[in-house]
Amino acid sequence: MDLFNDILKQASSNTKNASKEIKKIDEACQKIEKSTNVRLATERKQSKIVKPPPEKPK
């Protein structure tokens, strides 16, 4: 019975550690997605800024 309890404790510990790692990965993915969205928004804003056409020489 003692061995069974040790196995359960180890499994519980592994599950907790895995949950922590998954949370870290999720946070990193959210940061990447946010920075990508900010970059894309900046690019869209800059593409809307239309430069005046160059003047034609007379």
PDB file of C-alpha atoms in Angstrom:
ATOM      1  CA  MET A   1       0.000   0.000   0.000  1.00  0.00           C
ATOM      2  CA  ASP A   2       2.907   2.333   0.739  1.00  0.00           C
ATOM      3  CA  LEU A   3       4.233   1.885  -2.798  1.00  0.00           C
ATOM      4  CA  PHE A   4       0.800   2.720  -4.209  1.00  0.00           C
ATOM      5  CA  ASN A   5       0.680   5.958  -2.186  1.00  0.00           C
ATOM      6  CA  ASP A   6       4.162   6.895  -3.359  1.00  0.00           C
ATOM      7  CA  ILE A   7       3.118   6.346  -6.973  1.00  0.00           C
ATOM      8  CA  LEU A   8       0.016   8.498  -6.480  1.00  0.00           C
ATOM      9  CA  LYS A   9       2.087  11.282  -4.902  1.00  0.00           C
ATOM     10  CA  GLN A  10       4.567  11.184  -7.780  1.00  0.00           C
ATOM     11  CA  ALA A  11       1.765  11.235 -10.343  1.00  0.00           C
ATOM     12  CA  SER A  12       0.162  14.188  -8.584  1.00  0.00           C
ATOM     13  CA  SER A  13       3.481  16.027  -8.506  1.00  0.00           C
ATOM     14  CA  ASN A  14       4.030  15.337 -12.205  1.00  0.00           C
ATOM     15  CA  THR A  15       0.558  16.647 -13.009  1.00  0.00           C
ATOM     16  CA  LYS A  16       1.161  19.852 -11.041  1.00  0.00           C
ATOM     17  CA  ASN A  17       4.510  20.416 -12.746  1.00  0.00           C
ATOM     18  CA  ALA A  18       3.003  19.769 -16.164  1.00  0.00           C
ATOM     19  CA  SER A  19       0.200  22.239 -15.435  1.00  0.00           C
ATOM     20  CA  LYS A  20       2.742  24.903 -14.505  1.00  0.00           C
ATOM     21  CA  GLU A  21       4.706  24.306 -17.711  1.00  0.00           C
ATOM     22  CA  ILE A  22       1.548  24.437 -19.830  1.00  0.00           C
ATOM     23  CA  LYS A  23       0.590  27.724 -18.174  1.00  0.00           C
ATOM     24  CA  LYS A  24       4.032  29.181 -18.983  1.00  0.00           C
ATOM     25  CA  ILE A  25       3.709  28.063 -22.601  1.00  0.00           C
ATOM     26  CA  ASP A  26       0.219  29.578 -22.851  1.00  0.00           C
ATOM     27  CA  GLU A  27       1.477  32.897 -21.459  1.00  0.00           C
ATOM     28  CA  ALA A  28       4.358  32.930 -23.946  1.00  0.00           C
ATOM     29  CA  CYS A  29       1.955  32.217 -26.825  1.00  0.00           C
ATOM     30  CA  GLN A  30      -0.300  35.073 -25.700  1.00  0.00           C
ATOM     31  CA  LYS A  31       2.652  37.476 -25.579  1.00  0.00           C
ATOM     32  CA  ILE A  32       3.728  36.435 -29.071  1.00  0.00           C
ATOM     33  CA  GLU A  33       0.188  36.820 -30.406  1.00  0.00           C
ATOM     34  CA  LYS A  34      -0.154  40.254 -28.802  1.00  0.00           C
ATOM     35  CA  SER A  35       3.147  41.507 -30.207  1.00  0.00           C
ATOM     36  CA  THR A  36       2.228  40.136 -33.638  1.00  0.00           C
ATOM     37  CA  ASN A  37      -1.118  41.936 -33.516  1.00  0.00           C
ATOM     38  CA  VAL A  38       0.581  45.192 -32.503  1.00  0.00           C
ATOM     39  CA  ARG A  39       3.073  44.845 -35.360  1.00  0.00           C
ATOM     40  CA  LEU A  40       0.328  44.128 -37.885  1.00  0.00           C
ATOM     41  CA  ALA A  41      -1.726  47.086 -36.648  1.00  0.00           C
ATOM     42  CA  THR A  42       1.306  49.346 -37.004  1.00  0.00           C
ATOM     43  CA  GLU A  43       1.910  48.089 -40.533  1.00  0.00           C
ATOM     44  CA  ARG A  44      -1.734  48.722 -41.464  1.00  0.00           C
ATOM     45  CA  LYS A  45      -1.552  52.263 -40.097  1.00  0.00           C
ATOM     46  CA  GLN A  46       1.620  52.964 -42.033  1.00  0.00           C
ATOM     47  CA  SER A  47       0.175  51.569 -45.246  1.00  0.00           C
ATOM     48  CA  LYS A  48      -2.778  53.954 -44.895  1.00  0.00           C
ATOM     49  CA  ILE A  49      -0.434  56.936 -44.773  1.00  0.00           C
ATOM     50  CA  VAL A  50      -0.252  57.879 -48.428  1.00  0.00           C
ATOM     51  CA  LYS A  51       2.795  59.789 -49.520  1.00  0.00           C
ATOM     52  CA  PRO A  52       2.064  62.579 -51.988  1.00  0.00           C
ATOM     53  CA  PRO A  53       3.078  61.696 -55.521  1.00  0.00           C
ATOM     54  CA  PRO A  54       6.328  63.255 -56.698  1.00  0.00           C
ATOM     55  CA  GLU A  55       5.880  66.474 -58.620  1.00  0.00           C
ATOM     56  CA  LYS A  56       6.292  66.193 -62.348  1.00  0.00           C
ATOM     57  CA  PRO A  57       8.980  68.445 -63.789  1.00  0.00           C
ATOM     58  CA  LYS A  58       7.637  71.064 -66.196  1.00  0.00           C
TER      59      LYS A  58
END
